[in-house]
Amino acid sequence: MTARCVRGAETDPPPRSEPGLVVGAHGRHVVVETPDGTRVLCHPRGKKSELVVGDRVRWQITGDDGVVDGFEPRRNLLMRQDDWRTKSFAANLDQLLMLVAGEPVFSEAQLARALVAAQDAGIPALIGLNKTDLPVVVAARERLAPYRAMGVEVIEMALKADPAAARERLLPRLAGRTTLVLGASGMGKSTLINLLVPAAAAQVGEISRALAAGRHTTTTSTWYWLDEGRRGALIDTPGFQEFGLRHIAPERLAALMPDFAAALGHCRFHNCSHRHEPGCGVRAAVERGDISASRQRIYEMLYDELSRPRR
Ligand SMILES: Nc1nc2c(ncn2[C@@H]2O[C@H](COP(=O)(O)OP(=O)(O)OP(=O)(O)O)[C@@H](O)[C@H]2O)c(=O)[nH]1
Ligand SMILES: [Mg+2]
Ligand SMILES: [Zn+2]
């Protein structure tokens, strides 16, 4: 990979649009990587919608920087929305890897929210259970049982305690794909990136340098190539506290939770909310134990949240 600085070139080619990939973003300013690996700070032309990491754009040089003058339709877009704003994580993803661990104890609600958002966006998700060297992994494994049962793949690993085994398990699942890595603080995202990404510090350094040239130092998400051939990539996201699902209507929630979706179609009322109506097939599934008590609690919490009038 080359990382040439294109600022101040004396023999600028005549302006024409070139293809590029957004590898870093700060508000409306983005770092675009060209097919030969050059990274350029670009600004959007006019009041275009916000670009995110993973967007495929057309851009051209204007003076020191670049201007984005178009972008390809997105295959998908993972976003979160709370009462105040919508935030996009990344676009054009092949899969989501949600990292969890027994210590610090992971939030099941946070996991469930991420999986609902991924399902809504049509992005396959897998769970990485890290820190299997710690005794608390037993409890974490139990809490993940409903997720395994509904068909979510759980990859167990000890990124720090047994990095070789973790690599061996992860690489076949990540090679050739674009994977967004999510996880609360302390789950092991940085450990994962440093283990799998050659010269991770250098890759992030190039993005920071390009942004710093425009006086923007932080990026919302960062793109890392996994291999020299630039086929597989990981996208790292800084810690997130809120994972709002405000963009999802409460009536759609059950269909986006695979264990609930499996129980749909047996309710007396077609517009059943699966909370207090008589003859509810979903609640029957809870009573049979097909849906776990914790998932039922999370469903109710999310349903209430999505039903509340917006502030
Ligand atoms: N016991 C154990 N600890 C681990 C393992 N993997 C990572 N850790 C530790 O967990 C802590 C957090 O790891 P990080 O990779 O910094 O976590 P992070 O997800 O990047 O956290 P933030 O940057 O705060 O969002 C560090 O002290 C790691 O050394 C593991 O396999 N076993
Ligand atoms: Mg980190
Ligand atoms: Zn029902």
Short mmCIF file of N, CA, C and O and ligand atoms in Angstrom, two decimals, residues 130-131 133-134 158-161 184-191, ligand 1:
data_model
loop_
_atom_site.label_atom_id
_atom_site.label_comp_id
_atom_site.label_asym_id
_atom_site.label_seq_id
_atom_site.Cartn_x
_atom_site.Cartn_y
_atom_site.Cartn_z
N ASN A 130 -15.11 -12.95 23.68
CA ASN A 130 -13.68 -12.82 23.99
C ASN A 130 -13.41 -13.16 25.46
O ASN A 130 -14.32 -13.23 26.27
N LYS A 131 -12.15 -13.34 25.77
CA LYS A 131 -11.66 -13.59 27.14
C LYS A 131 -12.14 -14.94 27.69
O LYS A 131 -12.57 -15.03 28.84
N ASP A 133 -10.41 -17.17 28.61
CA ASP A 133 -9.48 -17.62 29.66
C ASP A 133 -10.00 -17.27 31.06
O ASP A 133 -9.51 -17.80 32.05
N LEU A 134 -10.98 -16.38 31.15
CA LEU A 134 -11.48 -15.96 32.47
C LEU A 134 -12.61 -16.89 32.92
O LEU A 134 -13.45 -17.29 32.11
N ALA A 158 -9.77 -15.97 22.88
CA ALA A 158 -9.07 -15.25 23.93
C ALA A 158 -8.00 -14.44 23.20
O ALA A 158 -6.89 -14.90 22.99
N LEU A 159 -8.38 -13.24 22.79
CA LEU A 159 -7.52 -12.44 21.92
C LEU A 159 -6.15 -12.18 22.53
O LEU A 159 -5.15 -12.14 21.82
N LYS A 160 -6.12 -12.02 23.84
CA LYS A 160 -4.85 -11.73 24.48
C LYS A 160 -4.19 -12.98 25.03
O LYS A 160 -2.97 -13.15 24.90
N ALA A 161 -4.99 -13.87 25.62
CA ALA A 161 -4.43 -15.04 26.27
C ALA A 161 -3.99 -16.11 25.25
O ALA A 161 -3.04 -16.84 25.48
N ALA A 184 -18.76 -2.76 23.43
CA ALA A 184 -18.62 -1.75 24.47
C ALA A 184 -17.15 -1.64 24.89
O ALA A 184 -16.33 -2.49 24.55
N SER A 185 -16.86 -0.62 25.65
CA SER A 185 -15.50 -0.40 26.12
C SER A 185 -15.00 -1.60 26.91
O SER A 185 -15.73 -2.15 27.74
N GLY A 186 -13.78 -2.05 26.61
CA GLY A 186 -13.18 -3.13 27.38
C GLY A 186 -13.41 -4.53 26.84
O GLY A 186 -12.90 -5.50 27.39
N MET A 187 -14.19 -4.65 25.76
CA MET A 187 -14.49 -5.99 25.22
C MET A 187 -13.33 -6.56 24.41
O MET A 187 -13.25 -7.77 24.22
N GLY A 188 -12.46 -5.67 23.90
CA GLY A 188 -11.28 -6.17 23.19
C GLY A 188 -11.16 -5.74 21.73
O GLY A 188 -10.42 -6.35 20.96
N LYS A 189 -11.85 -4.67 21.34
CA LYS A 189 -11.81 -4.22 19.94
C LYS A 189 -10.39 -3.86 19.51
O LYS A 189 -9.92 -4.29 18.45
N SER A 190 -9.70 -3.06 20.34
CA SER A 190 -8.34 -2.66 19.96
C SER A 190 -7.41 -3.86 19.92
O SER A 190 -6.54 -3.96 19.04
N THR A 191 -7.58 -4.78 20.87
CA THR A 191 -6.77 -5.98 20.89
C THR A 191 -6.98 -6.77 19.60
O THR A 191 -6.02 -7.28 18.99
N1 LIG B 1 -8.12 -11.85 30.21
C1 LIG B 1 -8.17 -11.36 28.98
N2 LIG B 1 -8.10 -10.03 28.80
C2 LIG B 1 -8.16 -9.56 27.54
C3 LIG B 1 -8.30 -10.43 26.43
N3 LIG B 1 -8.36 -9.66 25.32
C4 LIG B 1 -8.26 -8.37 25.72
N4 LIG B 1 -8.12 -8.31 27.07
C5 LIG B 1 -7.95 -7.10 27.88
O1 LIG B 1 -9.14 -6.36 27.96
C6 LIG B 1 -8.83 -4.96 28.10
C7 LIG B 1 -9.61 -4.15 27.10
O2 LIG B 1 -9.19 -4.48 25.79
P1 LIG B 1 -9.23 -3.42 24.59
O3 LIG B 1 -8.81 -4.14 23.35
O4 LIG B 1 -8.50 -2.20 24.96
O5 LIG B 1 -10.80 -3.10 24.56
P2 LIG B 1 -11.59 -2.08 23.64
O6 LIG B 1 -12.82 -2.81 23.20
O7 LIG B 1 -10.72 -1.56 22.55
O8 LIG B 1 -12.02 -0.93 24.64
P3 LIG B 1 -12.22 0.65 24.36
O9 LIG B 1 -11.07 1.12 23.54
O10 LIG B 1 -12.30 1.26 25.72
O11 LIG B 1 -13.53 0.76 23.62
C8 LIG B 1 -7.33 -4.84 27.93
O12 LIG B 1 -6.74 -4.71 29.20
C9 LIG B 1 -6.94 -6.15 27.28
O13 LIG B 1 -5.62 -6.52 27.60
C10 LIG B 1 -8.32 -11.83 26.66
O14 LIG B 1 -8.41 -12.66 25.76
N5 LIG B 1 -8.28 -12.24 27.96
#
